[in-house]
Amino acid sequence: LSACSGCQHGLWNCSLEPCPVDGGLSTWGPWSPCSLSCGGLGLKTRNRACSHPAPAYGGRDCLGPRQESTYCQAMDCPVDGGWSRWSPWSRCDKRCGGGRSIRTRSCFSPPPKNGGRKCEGEKNQVKPCNTKPCEASCTWNIHTHTHRIECLSLMIKTRNRIPSIVIGCVSCQSLFFWLTVDGGWTPWSVWSDCPVTCGRGTQIRSRACINPPPRNNGTGCSGPERDAQGCHIPPCLGNTDYCRSITNPTLTLFFRPLM
């Protein structure tokens, strides 16, 4: 539209005014990062502007929301591992001569998860125990001139701890001695079933020399490994190869035909 006023020099003095421009919303921008980095539900937002086009010359402003939000699920937070308490010290693995005692702990208090750091430090600790040297005792039999050496574990190395006043006692220094283990029987098994259905049979039972088995030149078990006993079943009624039966609902008879 034009608004003209006055006429000068044969021309109208006119001014043109721009038309109003209504505002228009732009497209939505990208979503923002989740408000939580880990461990639960957060919020994220996105925006748009009244700039497509912007309102001008008295045009109307944009209609509609310029921001929207939605929930976002954040990943589980990393959990660093933590050590449990130390266990009690274990029993010494040797009675003498220097042994070891061990204690342990585990990385489960809490266990590492979701990319958390593992526990740092040692899982096991070892300390010496029973460091006193092992002793060997010797006895001497004057009549048979034999000696006996007793040691405290299956295999030990002893030092010069044998009394010098014991004449003829063998020195244990730098020698290894294994404990002798004699064999022992297991309990007898149950008797086997009688092998016959009539007449006289034989039942068997057995045992094994494994309770314990002999070791290190120990003596074997004495006595039999198998045992037998008779078993008595009602006597057979004739030779069944030459017998026939007559059966009725209440009675069964066996007999041998006349020869």
Coordinates of N, CA and C in Angstrom, one line a residue, residues 193-202:
D193 N 25.5 -114.3 46.2 CA 24.3 -115.1 46.1 C 24.7 -116.6 45.9
C194 N 23.9 -117.5 46.5 CA 24.1 -118.9 46.3 C 23.9 -119.2 44.8
P195 N 24.9 -119.9 44.2 CA 24.9 -120.1 42.7 C 23.9 -121.2 42.3
V196 N 23.3 -122.0 43.2 CA 22.4 -123.1 42.8 C 21.0 -122.8 43.3
T197 N 20.0 -123.4 42.7 CA 18.6 -123.2 43.1 C 18.1 -124.3 44.0
C198 N 18.9 -125.4 44.1 CA 18.6 -126.5 45.0 C 19.8 -127.3 45.3
G199 N 19.8 -127.9 46.4 CA 21.0 -128.7 46.8 C 22.0 -127.9 47.5
R200 N 23.3 -128.1 47.3 CA 24.4 -127.5 48.0 C 25.2 -126.6 47.1
G201 N 25.5 -125.4 47.5 CA 26.3 -124.5 46.7 C 27.4 -123.9 47.6
T202 N 28.1 -122.9 47.0 CA 29.2 -122.2 47.8 C 29.1 -120.7 47.5

